[in-house]
PDB file of C-alpha atoms in Angstrom:
ATOM      1  CA  MET A   1      -9.531 -17.969  16.772  1.00  0.00           C
ATOM      2  CA  ASN A   2      -9.763 -19.329  13.240  1.00  0.00           C
ATOM      3  CA  THR A   3      -6.357 -19.148  11.584  1.00  0.00           C
ATOM      4  CA  THR A   4      -7.340 -20.699   8.266  1.00  0.00           C
ATOM      5  CA  LEU A   5      -5.367 -19.173   5.423  1.00  0.00           C
ATOM      6  CA  LEU A   6      -7.229 -16.500   3.531  1.00  0.00           C
ATOM      7  CA  ILE A   7      -4.303 -14.969   1.622  1.00  0.00           C
ATOM      8  CA  SER A   8      -0.925 -16.613   1.082  1.00  0.00           C
ATOM      9  CA  ARG A   9       2.326 -14.711   0.727  1.00  0.00           C
ATOM     10  CA  ASP A  10       2.470 -15.222  -3.044  1.00  0.00           C
ATOM     11  CA  GLU A  11      -1.166 -14.119  -3.416  1.00  0.00           C
ATOM     12  CA  PHE A  12      -0.475 -11.012  -1.379  1.00  0.00           C
ATOM     13  CA  LEU A  13       2.554 -10.067  -3.467  1.00  0.00           C
ATOM     14  CA  ALA A  14       0.574 -10.506  -6.702  1.00  0.00           C
ATOM     15  CA  HIS A  15      -2.240  -8.390  -5.238  1.00  0.00           C
ATOM     16  CA  TRP A  16       0.174  -5.612  -4.253  1.00  0.00           C
ATOM     17  CA  GLN A  17       1.965  -5.601  -7.609  1.00  0.00           C
ATOM     18  CA  GLY A  18      -1.429  -5.463  -9.346  1.00  0.00           C
ATOM     19  CA  HIS A  19      -2.215  -2.309  -7.400  1.00  0.00           C
ATOM     20  CA  ARG A  20       1.235  -0.925  -8.197  1.00  0.00           C
ATOM     21  CA  THR A  21       0.491  -1.417 -11.906  1.00  0.00           C
ATOM     22  CA  LEU A  22      -2.755   0.547 -11.567  1.00  0.00           C
ATOM     23  CA  THR A  23      -1.007   3.341  -9.652  1.00  0.00           C
ATOM     24  CA  ARG A  24       1.633   3.555 -12.398  1.00  0.00           C
ATOM     25  CA  HIS A  25      -1.152   3.915 -14.997  1.00  0.00           C
ATOM     26  CA  THR A  26      -2.693   6.689 -12.876  1.00  0.00           C
ATOM     27  CA  LEU A  27       0.660   8.498 -12.737  1.00  0.00           C
ATOM     28  CA  GLU A  28       0.997   8.180 -16.529  1.00  0.00           C
ATOM     29  CA  ARG A  29      -2.306  10.008 -17.060  1.00  0.00           C
ATOM     30  CA  PHE A  30      -1.179  13.213 -15.334  1.00  0.00           C
ATOM     31  CA  PRO A  31       0.051  16.107 -17.464  1.00  0.00           C
ATOM     32  CA  GLU A  32       3.603  16.967 -16.325  1.00  0.00           C
ATOM     33  CA  GLN A  33       2.693  20.401 -14.991  1.00  0.00           C
ATOM     34  CA  ASP A  34      -0.431  19.318 -13.066  1.00  0.00           C
ATOM     35  CA  LEU A  35       1.423  16.406 -11.526  1.00  0.00           C
ATOM     36  CA  PHE A  36       3.610  18.787  -9.526  1.00  0.00           C
ATOM     37  CA  THR A  37       1.253  21.696  -8.933  1.00  0.00           C
ATOM     38  CA  TYR A  38      -2.432  20.702  -9.097  1.00  0.00           C
ATOM     39  CA  SER A  39      -4.262  20.066  -5.846  1.00  0.00           C
ATOM     40  CA  ILE A  40      -7.699  20.329  -4.231  1.00  0.00           C
ATOM     41  CA  GLY A  41      -8.574  21.625  -0.778  1.00  0.00           C
ATOM     42  CA  GLY A  42      -4.967  22.244   0.243  1.00  0.00           C
ATOM     43  CA  MET A  43      -3.946  18.608  -0.238  1.00  0.00           C
ATOM     44  CA  ARG A  44      -0.587  17.669  -1.738  1.00  0.00           C
ATOM     45  CA  PRO A  45      -0.078  17.432  -5.517  1.00  0.00           C
ATOM     46  CA  PHE A  46      -0.098  13.891  -6.903  1.00  0.00           C
ATOM     47  CA  ALA A  47       3.713  13.899  -7.341  1.00  0.00           C
ATOM     48  CA  ASP A  48       4.066  14.262  -3.573  1.00  0.00           C
ATOM     49  CA  LEU A  49       1.618  11.421  -2.960  1.00  0.00           C
ATOM     50  CA  ILE A  50       3.641   9.206  -5.319  1.00  0.00           C
ATOM     51  CA  LYS A  51       6.817  10.179  -3.456  1.00  0.00           C
ATOM     52  CA  GLU A  52       5.147   9.179  -0.206  1.00  0.00           C
ATOM     53  CA  ILE A  53       4.307   5.763  -1.648  1.00  0.00           C
ATOM     54  CA  LEU A  54       7.876   5.394  -2.970  1.00  0.00           C
ATOM     55  CA  SER A  55       9.302   6.344   0.419  1.00  0.00           C
ATOM     56  CA  ILE A  56       7.253   3.665   2.180  1.00  0.00           C
ATOM     57  CA  ALA A  57       7.280   0.570  -0.043  1.00  0.00           C
ATOM     58  CA  VAL A  58      10.966  -0.282  -0.583  1.00  0.00           C
ATOM     59  CA  PRO A  59      12.319   1.538   2.498  1.00  0.00           C
ATOM     60  CA  GLY A  60       9.686  -0.250   4.594  1.00  0.00           C
ATOM     61  CA  LEU A  61      10.589  -3.654   3.173  1.00  0.00           C
ATOM     62  CA  GLU A  62      14.294  -2.912   3.674  1.00  0.00           C
ATOM     63  CA  GLY A  63      13.562  -2.063   7.294  1.00  0.00           C
ATOM     64  CA  ILE A  64      11.675  -5.309   7.793  1.00  0.00           C
ATOM     65  CA  VAL A  65      14.264  -7.486   6.032  1.00  0.00           C
ATOM     66  CA  HIS A  66      17.323  -5.886   7.638  1.00  0.00           C
ATOM     67  CA  HIS A  67      15.733  -5.155  11.043  1.00  0.00           C
ATOM     68  CA  LYS A  68      16.321  -1.425  10.665  1.00  0.00           C
ATOM     69  CA  THR A  69      13.943   0.989  12.402  1.00  0.00           C
ATOM     70  CA  GLU A  70      15.159   4.303  10.994  1.00  0.00           C
ATOM     71  CA  GLY A  71      12.538   6.904  10.096  1.00  0.00           C
ATOM     72  CA  TYR A  72      11.351   7.665   6.573  1.00  0.00           C
ATOM     73  CA  SER A  73      11.581  10.784   4.471  1.00  0.00           C
ATOM     74  CA  HIS A  74       8.960  11.590   1.845  1.00  0.00           C
ATOM     75  CA  ASP A  75      11.173  14.331   0.404  1.00  0.00           C
ATOM     76  CA  LEU A  76      12.659  12.415  -2.529  1.00  0.00           C
ATOM     77  CA  ASN A  77      14.712  14.203  -5.168  1.00  0.00           C
ATOM     78  CA  LEU A  78      12.474  13.292  -8.108  1.00  0.00           C
ATOM     79  CA  ASN A  79      11.547  16.296 -10.204  1.00  0.00           C
ATOM     80  CA  SER A  80       9.826  15.100 -13.360  1.00  0.00           C
ATOM     81  CA  LYS A  81       7.261  12.555 -14.406  1.00  0.00           C
ATOM     82  CA  ALA A  82      10.013  10.567 -16.152  1.00  0.00           C
ATOM     83  CA  GLU A  83      12.040  10.417 -12.929  1.00  0.00           C
ATOM     84  CA  LEU A  84       9.014   9.297 -10.904  1.00  0.00           C
ATOM     85  CA  LEU A  85       8.191   6.574 -13.434  1.00  0.00           C
ATOM     86  CA  ALA A  86      11.812   5.370 -13.534  1.00  0.00           C
ATOM     87  CA  GLU A  87      11.947   5.133  -9.736  1.00  0.00           C
ATOM     88  CA  TRP A  88       8.555   3.386  -9.730  1.00  0.00           C
ATOM     89  CA  ASP A  89       9.834   0.725 -12.145  1.00  0.00           C
ATOM     90  CA  LYS A  90      13.037   0.257 -10.185  1.00  0.00           C
ATOM     91  CA  GLN A  91      10.986  -0.328  -7.028  1.00  0.00           C
ATOM     92  CA  THR A  92       8.774  -2.876  -8.795  1.00  0.00           C
ATOM     93  CA  GLU A  93      11.778  -5.197  -9.028  1.00  0.00           C
ATOM     94  CA  GLN A  94      13.028  -4.328  -5.551  1.00  0.00           C
ATOM     95  CA  VAL A  95       9.632  -5.108  -4.004  1.00  0.00           C
ATOM     96  CA  ASN A  96       9.782  -8.619  -5.502  1.00  0.00           C
ATOM     97  CA  GLU A  97      13.364  -9.155  -4.331  1.00  0.00           C
ATOM     98  CA  LEU A  98      12.899  -7.836  -0.805  1.00  0.00           C
ATOM     99  CA  PHE A  99       9.506  -9.442  -0.195  1.00  0.00           C
ATOM    100  CA  LYS A 100      10.872 -12.915  -0.838  1.00  0.00           C
ATOM    101  CA  GLN A 101      13.581 -12.318   1.784  1.00  0.00           C
ATOM    102  CA  ILE A 102      10.991 -12.069   4.588  1.00  0.00           C
ATOM    103  CA  PRO A 103      11.050 -15.434   6.359  1.00  0.00           C
ATOM    104  CA  ASP A 104       7.615 -17.119   6.554  1.00  0.00           C
ATOM    105  CA  GLU A 105       7.607 -17.097  10.329  1.00  0.00           C
ATOM    106  CA  ARG A 106       8.045 -13.341  10.587  1.00  0.00           C
ATOM    107  CA  PHE A 107       4.668 -12.253   9.109  1.00  0.00           C
ATOM    108  CA  HIS A 108       2.963 -12.519  12.473  1.00  0.00           C
ATOM    109  CA  GLU A 109       5.836 -11.103  14.503  1.00  0.00           C
ATOM    110  CA  ASP A 110       5.720  -7.474  15.599  1.00  0.00           C
ATOM    111  CA  PHE A 111       8.085  -5.041  13.891  1.00  0.00           C
ATOM    112  CA  ASN A 112       8.526  -1.359  14.745  1.00  0.00           C
ATOM    113  CA  LEU A 113       8.258  -0.013  11.207  1.00  0.00           C
ATOM    114  CA  PHE A 114      10.232   3.208  10.732  1.00  0.00           C
ATOM    115  CA  GLY A 115      10.702   3.239  14.499  1.00  0.00           C
ATOM    116  CA  GLU A 116       7.073   4.348  14.848  1.00  0.00           C
ATOM    117  CA  TYR A 117       4.539   1.691  13.858  1.00  0.00           C
ATOM    118  CA  ASN A 118       4.882  -1.365  16.047  1.00  0.00           C
ATOM    119  CA  PHE A 119       2.536  -3.941  14.523  1.00  0.00           C
ATOM    120  CA  PRO A 120       2.667  -7.491  13.194  1.00  0.00           C
ATOM    121  CA  ILE A 121       4.459  -7.448   9.832  1.00  0.00           C
ATOM    122  CA  TYR A 122       1.380  -8.637   7.915  1.00  0.00           C
ATOM    123  CA  GLN A 123      -0.416  -5.509   9.160  1.00  0.00           C
ATOM    124  CA  ASN A 124       2.452  -3.285   8.043  1.00  0.00           C
ATOM    125  CA  LEU A 125       2.253  -4.915   4.612  1.00  0.00           C
ATOM    126  CA  LEU A 126      -1.518  -4.384   4.399  1.00  0.00           C
ATOM    127  CA  TYR A 127      -0.907  -0.759   5.326  1.00  0.00           C
ATOM    128  CA  PHE A 128       1.463  -0.308   2.373  1.00  0.00           C
ATOM    129  CA  VAL A 129      -1.310  -1.382  -0.005  1.00  0.00           C
ATOM    130  CA  ASP A 130      -4.142   0.471   1.787  1.00  0.00           C
ATOM    131  CA  ASN A 131      -2.156   3.693   1.815  1.00  0.00           C
ATOM    132  CA  GLU A 132      -1.404   3.336  -1.897  1.00  0.00           C
ATOM    133  CA  ILE A 133      -5.092   2.755  -2.772  1.00  0.00           C
ATOM    134  CA  HIS A 134      -6.055   5.751  -0.612  1.00  0.00           C
ATOM    135  CA  HIS A 135      -3.644   8.202  -2.233  1.00  0.00           C
ATOM    136  CA  ARG A 136      -4.211   6.874  -5.739  1.00  0.00           C
ATOM    137  CA  ALA A 137      -7.935   7.525  -5.276  1.00  0.00           C
ATOM    138  CA  GLN A 138      -7.116  11.160  -4.470  1.00  0.00           C
ATOM    139  CA  GLY A 139      -5.305  11.183  -7.814  1.00  0.00           C
ATOM    140  CA  TYR A 140      -8.488   9.917  -9.477  1.00  0.00           C
ATOM    141  CA  VAL A 141     -10.397  12.941  -8.149  1.00  0.00           C
ATOM    142  CA  TYR A 142      -7.640  15.310  -9.306  1.00  0.00           C
ATOM    143  CA  LEU A 143      -7.770  13.759 -12.787  1.00  0.00           C
ATOM    144  CA  ARG A 144     -11.576  13.943 -13.018  1.00  0.00           C
ATOM    145  CA  SER A 145     -11.489  17.522 -11.875  1.00  0.00           C
ATOM    146  CA  LEU A 146      -8.948  18.225 -14.665  1.00  0.00           C
ATOM    147  CA  GLY A 147     -11.317  16.604 -17.177  1.00  0.00           C
ATOM    148  CA  ILE A 148      -9.064  13.535 -17.609  1.00  0.00           C
ATOM    149  CA  GLU A 149     -10.443   9.978 -17.444  1.00  0.00           C
ATOM    150  CA  PRO A 150      -8.602   7.890 -14.808  1.00  0.00           C
ATOM    151  CA  PRO A 151      -7.678   4.275 -15.592  1.00  0.00           C
ATOM    152  CA  PHE A 152     -10.336   1.621 -15.077  1.00  0.00           C
ATOM    153  CA  PHE A 153     -10.141   0.317 -11.483  1.00  0.00           C
ATOM    154  CA  TRP A 154      -9.708  -3.252 -12.730  1.00  0.00           C
ATOM    155  CA  ASP A 155      -6.748  -2.270 -14.947  1.00  0.00           C
ATOM    156  CA  ARG A 156      -3.993  -4.178 -13.162  1.00  0.00           C
TER     157      ARG A 156
ATOM    158  CA  MET B   1       4.410 -21.367  -5.326  1.00  0.00           C
ATOM    159  CA  ASN B   2       4.729 -20.402  -1.667  1.00  0.00           C
ATOM    160  CA  THR B   3       1.381 -20.818   0.057  1.00  0.00           C
ATOM    161  CA  THR B   4       2.500 -19.766   3.545  1.00  0.00           C
ATOM    162  CA  LEU B   5      -0.273 -17.970   5.373  1.00  0.00           C
ATOM    163  CA  LEU B   6       0.014 -14.200   5.288  1.00  0.00           C
ATOM    164  CA  ILE B   7      -3.502 -13.308   6.436  1.00  0.00           C
ATOM    165  CA  SER B   8      -5.918 -15.631   8.205  1.00  0.00           C
ATOM    166  CA  ARG B   9      -9.691 -15.429   7.905  1.00  0.00           C
ATOM    167  CA  ASP B  10     -10.082 -13.854  11.342  1.00  0.00           C
ATOM    168  CA  GLU B  11      -7.338 -11.310  10.598  1.00  0.00           C
ATOM    169  CA  PHE B  12      -9.001 -10.407   7.327  1.00  0.00           C
ATOM    170  CA  LEU B  13     -12.389  -9.876   8.964  1.00  0.00           C
ATOM    171  CA  ALA B  14     -10.839  -7.645  11.644  1.00  0.00           C
ATOM    172  CA  HIS B  15      -9.025  -5.682   8.925  1.00  0.00           C
ATOM    173  CA  TRP B  16     -12.233  -5.195   6.946  1.00  0.00           C
ATOM    174  CA  GLN B  17     -14.276  -4.144   9.983  1.00  0.00           C
ATOM    175  CA  GLY B  18     -11.506  -1.691  10.924  1.00  0.00           C
ATOM    176  CA  HIS B  19     -11.871  -0.078   7.509  1.00  0.00           C
ATOM    177  CA  ARG B  20     -15.653  -0.079   7.896  1.00  0.00           C
ATOM    178  CA  THR B  21     -15.259   1.841  11.162  1.00  0.00           C
ATOM    179  CA  LEU B  22     -13.126   4.464   9.419  1.00  0.00           C
ATOM    180  CA  THR B  23     -15.627   4.761   6.554  1.00  0.00           C
ATOM    181  CA  ARG B  24     -18.432   5.268   9.076  1.00  0.00           C
ATOM    182  CA  HIS B  25     -16.434   8.083  10.685  1.00  0.00           C
ATOM    183  CA  THR B  26     -15.942   9.641   7.242  1.00  0.00           C
ATOM    184  CA  LEU B  27     -19.697   9.483   6.607  1.00  0.00           C
ATOM    185  CA  GLU B  28     -20.346  11.131   9.994  1.00  0.00           C
ATOM    186  CA  ARG B  29     -18.221  14.134   9.035  1.00  0.00           C
ATOM    187  CA  PHE B  30     -20.370  15.104   6.041  1.00  0.00           C
ATOM    188  CA  PRO B  31     -22.962  17.824   6.451  1.00  0.00           C
ATOM    189  CA  GLU B  32     -26.374  16.367   5.482  1.00  0.00           C
ATOM    190  CA  GLN B  33     -26.823  18.564   2.413  1.00  0.00           C
ATOM    191  CA  ASP B  34     -23.319  18.055   0.996  1.00  0.00           C
ATOM    192  CA  LEU B  35     -23.548  14.314   1.495  1.00  0.00           C
ATOM    193  CA  PHE B  36     -26.251  14.067  -1.162  1.00  0.00           C
ATOM    194  CA  THR B  37     -25.279  16.885  -3.511  1.00  0.00           C
ATOM    195  CA  TYR B  38     -21.598  17.800  -3.322  1.00  0.00           C
ATOM    196  CA  SER B  39     -19.265  16.377  -5.944  1.00  0.00           C
ATOM    197  CA  ILE B  40     -16.086  17.160  -7.868  1.00  0.00           C
ATOM    198  CA  GLY B  41     -15.395  16.642 -11.569  1.00  0.00           C
ATOM    199  CA  GLY B  42     -18.756  15.028 -12.301  1.00  0.00           C
ATOM    200  CA  MET B  43     -18.208  12.183  -9.824  1.00  0.00           C
ATOM    201  CA  ARG B  44     -21.021  10.898  -7.633  1.00  0.00           C
ATOM    202  CA  PRO B  45     -21.856  12.521  -4.273  1.00  0.00           C
ATOM    203  CA  PHE B  46     -20.527  10.652  -1.225  1.00  0.00           C
ATOM    204  CA  ALA B  47     -23.999   9.275  -0.377  1.00  0.00           C
ATOM    205  CA  ASP B  48     -23.977   7.398  -3.693  1.00  0.00           C
ATOM    206  CA  LEU B  49     -20.517   6.015  -3.004  1.00  0.00           C
ATOM    207  CA  ILE B  50     -21.708   4.800   0.405  1.00  0.00           C
ATOM    208  CA  LYS B  51     -24.724   3.185  -1.266  1.00  0.00           C
ATOM    209  CA  GLU B  52     -22.376   1.411  -3.671  1.00  0.00           C
ATOM    210  CA  ILE B  53     -20.373   0.035  -0.751  1.00  0.00           C
ATOM    211  CA  LEU B  54     -23.601  -1.041   1.011  1.00  0.00           C
ATOM    212  CA  SER B  55     -24.843  -2.740  -2.146  1.00  0.00           C
ATOM    213  CA  ILE B  56     -21.650  -4.777  -2.461  1.00  0.00           C
ATOM    214  CA  ALA B  57     -20.659  -5.886   1.050  1.00  0.00           C
ATOM    215  CA  VAL B  58     -23.674  -7.772   2.434  1.00  0.00           C
ATOM    216  CA  PRO B  59     -25.269  -8.648  -0.936  1.00  0.00           C
ATOM    217  CA  GLY B  60     -21.871  -9.968  -2.083  1.00  0.00           C
ATOM    218  CA  LEU B  61     -21.438 -12.089   1.050  1.00  0.00           C
ATOM    219  CA  GLU B  62     -25.008 -13.378   0.697  1.00  0.00           C
ATOM    220  CA  GLY B  63     -24.245 -14.370  -2.877  1.00  0.00           C
ATOM    221  CA  ILE B  64     -21.116 -16.225  -1.799  1.00  0.00           C
ATOM    222  CA  VAL B  65     -22.757 -17.968   1.166  1.00  0.00           C
ATOM    223  CA  HIS B  66     -25.968 -18.934  -0.645  1.00  0.00           C
ATOM    224  CA  HIS B  67     -24.392 -19.544  -4.083  1.00  0.00           C
ATOM    225  CA  LYS B  68     -26.548 -16.844  -5.671  1.00  0.00           C
ATOM    226  CA  THR B  69     -25.199 -14.997  -8.708  1.00  0.00           C
ATOM    227  CA  GLU B  70     -27.865 -12.327  -9.136  1.00  0.00           C
ATOM    228  CA  GLY B  71     -26.720  -8.850 -10.115  1.00  0.00           C
ATOM    229  CA  TYR B  72     -26.441  -5.915  -7.732  1.00  0.00           C
ATOM    230  CA  SER B  73     -28.243  -2.599  -7.613  1.00  0.00           C
ATOM    231  CA  HIS B  74     -26.544   0.497  -6.188  1.00  0.00           C
ATOM    232  CA  ASP B  75     -29.876   2.353  -6.142  1.00  0.00           C
ATOM    233  CA  LEU B  76     -30.791   1.887  -2.489  1.00  0.00           C
ATOM    234  CA  ASN B  77     -33.725   3.730  -0.956  1.00  0.00           C
ATOM    235  CA  LEU B  78     -31.714   5.569   1.703  1.00  0.00           C
ATOM    236  CA  ASN B  79     -32.416   9.282   1.749  1.00  0.00           C
ATOM    237  CA  SER B  80     -30.795  10.796   4.802  1.00  0.00           C
ATOM    238  CA  LYS B  81     -27.546  10.566   6.700  1.00  0.00           C
ATOM    239  CA  ALA B  82     -29.390   8.874   9.564  1.00  0.00           C
ATOM    240  CA  GLU B  83     -30.734   6.190   7.213  1.00  0.00           C
ATOM    241  CA  LEU B  84     -27.296   5.587   5.728  1.00  0.00           C
ATOM    242  CA  LEU B  85     -25.740   5.277   9.197  1.00  0.00           C
ATOM    243  CA  ALA B  86     -28.478   2.913  10.374  1.00  0.00           C
ATOM    244  CA  GLU B  87     -28.022   0.662   7.346  1.00  0.00           C
ATOM    245  CA  TRP B  88     -24.246   0.808   7.835  1.00  0.00           C
ATOM    246  CA  ASP B  89     -24.573  -0.403  11.425  1.00  0.00           C
ATOM    247  CA  LYS B  90     -27.006  -3.131  10.437  1.00  0.00           C
ATOM    248  CA  GLN B  91     -24.515  -4.385   7.847  1.00  0.00           C
ATOM    249  CA  THR B  92     -21.692  -4.372  10.406  1.00  0.00           C
ATOM    250  CA  GLU B  93     -23.430  -7.225  12.224  1.00  0.00           C
ATOM    251  CA  GLN B  94     -24.461  -8.958   9.005  1.00  0.00           C
ATOM    252  CA  VAL B  95     -20.895  -8.920   7.704  1.00  0.00           C
ATOM    253  CA  ASN B  96     -19.739 -10.773  10.830  1.00  0.00           C
ATOM    254  CA  GLU B  97     -22.583 -13.294  10.606  1.00  0.00           C
ATOM    255  CA  LEU B  98     -22.266 -14.016   6.892  1.00  0.00           C
ATOM    256  CA  PHE B  99     -18.479 -14.080   6.825  1.00  0.00           C
ATOM    257  CA  LYS B 100     -18.315 -16.874   9.364  1.00  0.00           C
ATOM    258  CA  GLN B 101     -20.660 -18.961   7.195  1.00  0.00           C
ATOM    259  CA  ILE B 102     -18.082 -19.184   4.388  1.00  0.00           C
ATOM    260  CA  PRO B 103     -16.474 -22.630   4.715  1.00  0.00           C
ATOM    261  CA  ASP B 104     -12.661 -22.527   4.993  1.00  0.00           C
ATOM    262  CA  GLU B 105     -12.169 -24.533   1.825  1.00  0.00           C
ATOM    263  CA  ARG B 106     -14.105 -22.084  -0.345  1.00  0.00           C
ATOM    264  CA  PHE B 107     -11.736 -19.077  -0.103  1.00  0.00           C
ATOM    265  CA  HIS B 108      -9.648 -20.338  -3.004  1.00  0.00           C
ATOM    266  CA  GLU B 109     -12.562 -21.585  -5.084  1.00  0.00           C
ATOM    267  CA  ASP B 110     -13.848 -19.458  -7.955  1.00  0.00           C
ATOM    268  CA  PHE B 111     -17.216 -17.767  -7.509  1.00  0.00           C
ATOM    269  CA  ASN B 112     -19.048 -15.697 -10.117  1.00  0.00           C
ATOM    270  CA  LEU B 113     -19.840 -12.708  -7.908  1.00  0.00           C
ATOM    271  CA  PHE B 114     -23.031 -10.902  -8.967  1.00  0.00           C
ATOM    272  CA  GLY B 115     -22.981 -13.086 -12.088  1.00  0.00           C
ATOM    273  CA  GLU B 116     -20.135 -10.944 -13.435  1.00  0.00           C
ATOM    274  CA  TYR B 117     -16.887 -11.307 -11.525  1.00  0.00           C
ATOM    275  CA  ASN B 118     -15.617 -14.842 -11.676  1.00  0.00           C
ATOM    276  CA  PHE B 119     -12.618 -14.961  -9.340  1.00  0.00           C
ATOM    277  CA  PRO B 120     -11.408 -16.901  -6.315  1.00  0.00           C
ATOM    278  CA  ILE B 121     -13.464 -15.831  -3.299  1.00  0.00           C
ATOM    279  CA  TYR B 122     -10.455 -14.393  -1.455  1.00  0.00           C
ATOM    280  CA  GLN B 123      -9.996 -11.999  -4.403  1.00  0.00           C
ATOM    281  CA  ASN B 124     -13.661 -10.988  -4.286  1.00  0.00           C
ATOM    282  CA  LEU B 125     -13.243 -10.267  -0.559  1.00  0.00           C
ATOM    283  CA  LEU B 126     -10.114  -8.179  -1.167  1.00  0.00           C
ATOM    284  CA  TYR B 127     -12.054  -6.273  -3.794  1.00  0.00           C
ATOM    285  CA  PHE B 128     -14.768  -5.362  -1.255  1.00  0.00           C
ATOM    286  CA  VAL B 129     -12.124  -3.709   0.940  1.00  0.00           C
ATOM    287  CA  ASP B 130     -10.135  -2.116  -1.911  1.00  0.00           C
ATOM    288  CA  ASN B 131     -13.273  -0.604  -3.382  1.00  0.00           C
ATOM    289  CA  GLU B 132     -14.279   0.798   0.006  1.00  0.00           C
ATOM    290  CA  ILE B 133     -10.834   2.390   0.580  1.00  0.00           C
ATOM    291  CA  HIS B 134     -10.956   3.840  -2.945  1.00  0.00           C
ATOM    292  CA  HIS B 135     -14.362   5.487  -2.586  1.00  0.00           C
ATOM    293  CA  ARG B 136     -13.747   6.618   0.988  1.00  0.00           C
ATOM    294  CA  ALA B 137     -10.613   8.421  -0.226  1.00  0.00           C
ATOM    295  CA  GLN B 138     -12.771  10.320  -2.713  1.00  0.00           C
ATOM    296  CA  GLY B 139     -14.845  11.359   0.287  1.00  0.00           C
ATOM    297  CA  TYR B 140     -11.668  12.634   1.943  1.00  0.00           C
ATOM    298  CA  VAL B 141     -11.056  14.949  -1.015  1.00  0.00           C
ATOM    299  CA  TYR B 142     -14.673  16.152  -0.953  1.00  0.00           C
ATOM    300  CA  LEU B 143     -14.346  16.921   2.774  1.00  0.00           C
ATOM    301  CA  ARG B 144     -11.036  18.774   2.361  1.00  0.00           C
ATOM    302  CA  SER B 145     -12.485  20.763  -0.486  1.00  0.00           C
ATOM    303  CA  LEU B 146     -15.412  21.683   1.799  1.00  0.00           C
ATOM    304  CA  GLY B 147     -12.946  22.839   4.461  1.00  0.00           C
ATOM    305  CA  ILE B 148     -13.702  19.872   6.748  1.00  0.00           C
ATOM    306  CA  GLU B 149     -10.958  17.759   8.325  1.00  0.00           C
ATOM    307  CA  PRO B 150     -11.397  14.047   7.459  1.00  0.00           C
ATOM    308  CA  PRO B 151     -10.803  11.414  10.155  1.00  0.00           C
ATOM    309  CA  PHE B 152      -7.238  10.310  10.787  1.00  0.00           C
ATOM    310  CA  PHE B 153      -6.382   7.354   8.502  1.00  0.00           C
ATOM    311  CA  TRP B 154      -5.444   5.218  11.502  1.00  0.00           C
ATOM    312  CA  ASP B 155      -8.800   5.866  13.209  1.00  0.00           C
ATOM    313  CA  ARG B 156     -10.219   2.329  13.079  1.00  0.00           C
TER     314      ARG B 156
END
């Protein structure tokens, strides 16, 4: 087992916040109406995907930091693009604050995230980012299909 | 600057190969014809996205290991689902072999990937995975729009 460092905690946080910047830009591109109604193949509209991301990032970190294993709810009361963007920006600060409260030694300890996902904390953190990239990419297809250019993938 | 380890090299490789397994399952779900022709909003068919991933992973690792900065070509001569799957499986082994040839001390050194992307090697490696998640998610939308259930996101 080679445990040489590949990504440090500060590098991971910068990586995550870079992705969060790109997801915010993707959200900005959506016309208000399409954000809440447009979908393909029976999938959720992009507003619902953003709410899922918002209901995982900060609530997940709060669970980890405070050892709480309550479930999540994706049904957030956010009903306009402006409200989604405001909540996004609020979480940007909270992510920084909460992340730094995770003690170094906990990253490789198991934690039962939301009372359902019992994995080492570093894997839970990778999941937050993977899930965001996955849903944002769905948003890219919605935008293209609406004739709107998505942000450049490097735009973080 | 807190440089505590969040992800080790072995953890990263396992994470990447887990994603590669899920992408393979996504590829398997596509009907042969749709794989090469179906698209939404002027985007590339899923076969082309798979070729992009194949033209980045092993060629990128070879560049890193052998200090080569030649450009990439996404135009691979793979013309059926069976050929794509065979190349995918071949690369699965090559990824393991090449990855272990990267010396520990190089992960935080800059490398000019494909002569274009001059970043620390750990960032190039994260990009390989991010880009795969991004394009695979497009495939999920294509599948849903074709009435086909994509693999479960945890299926790695």
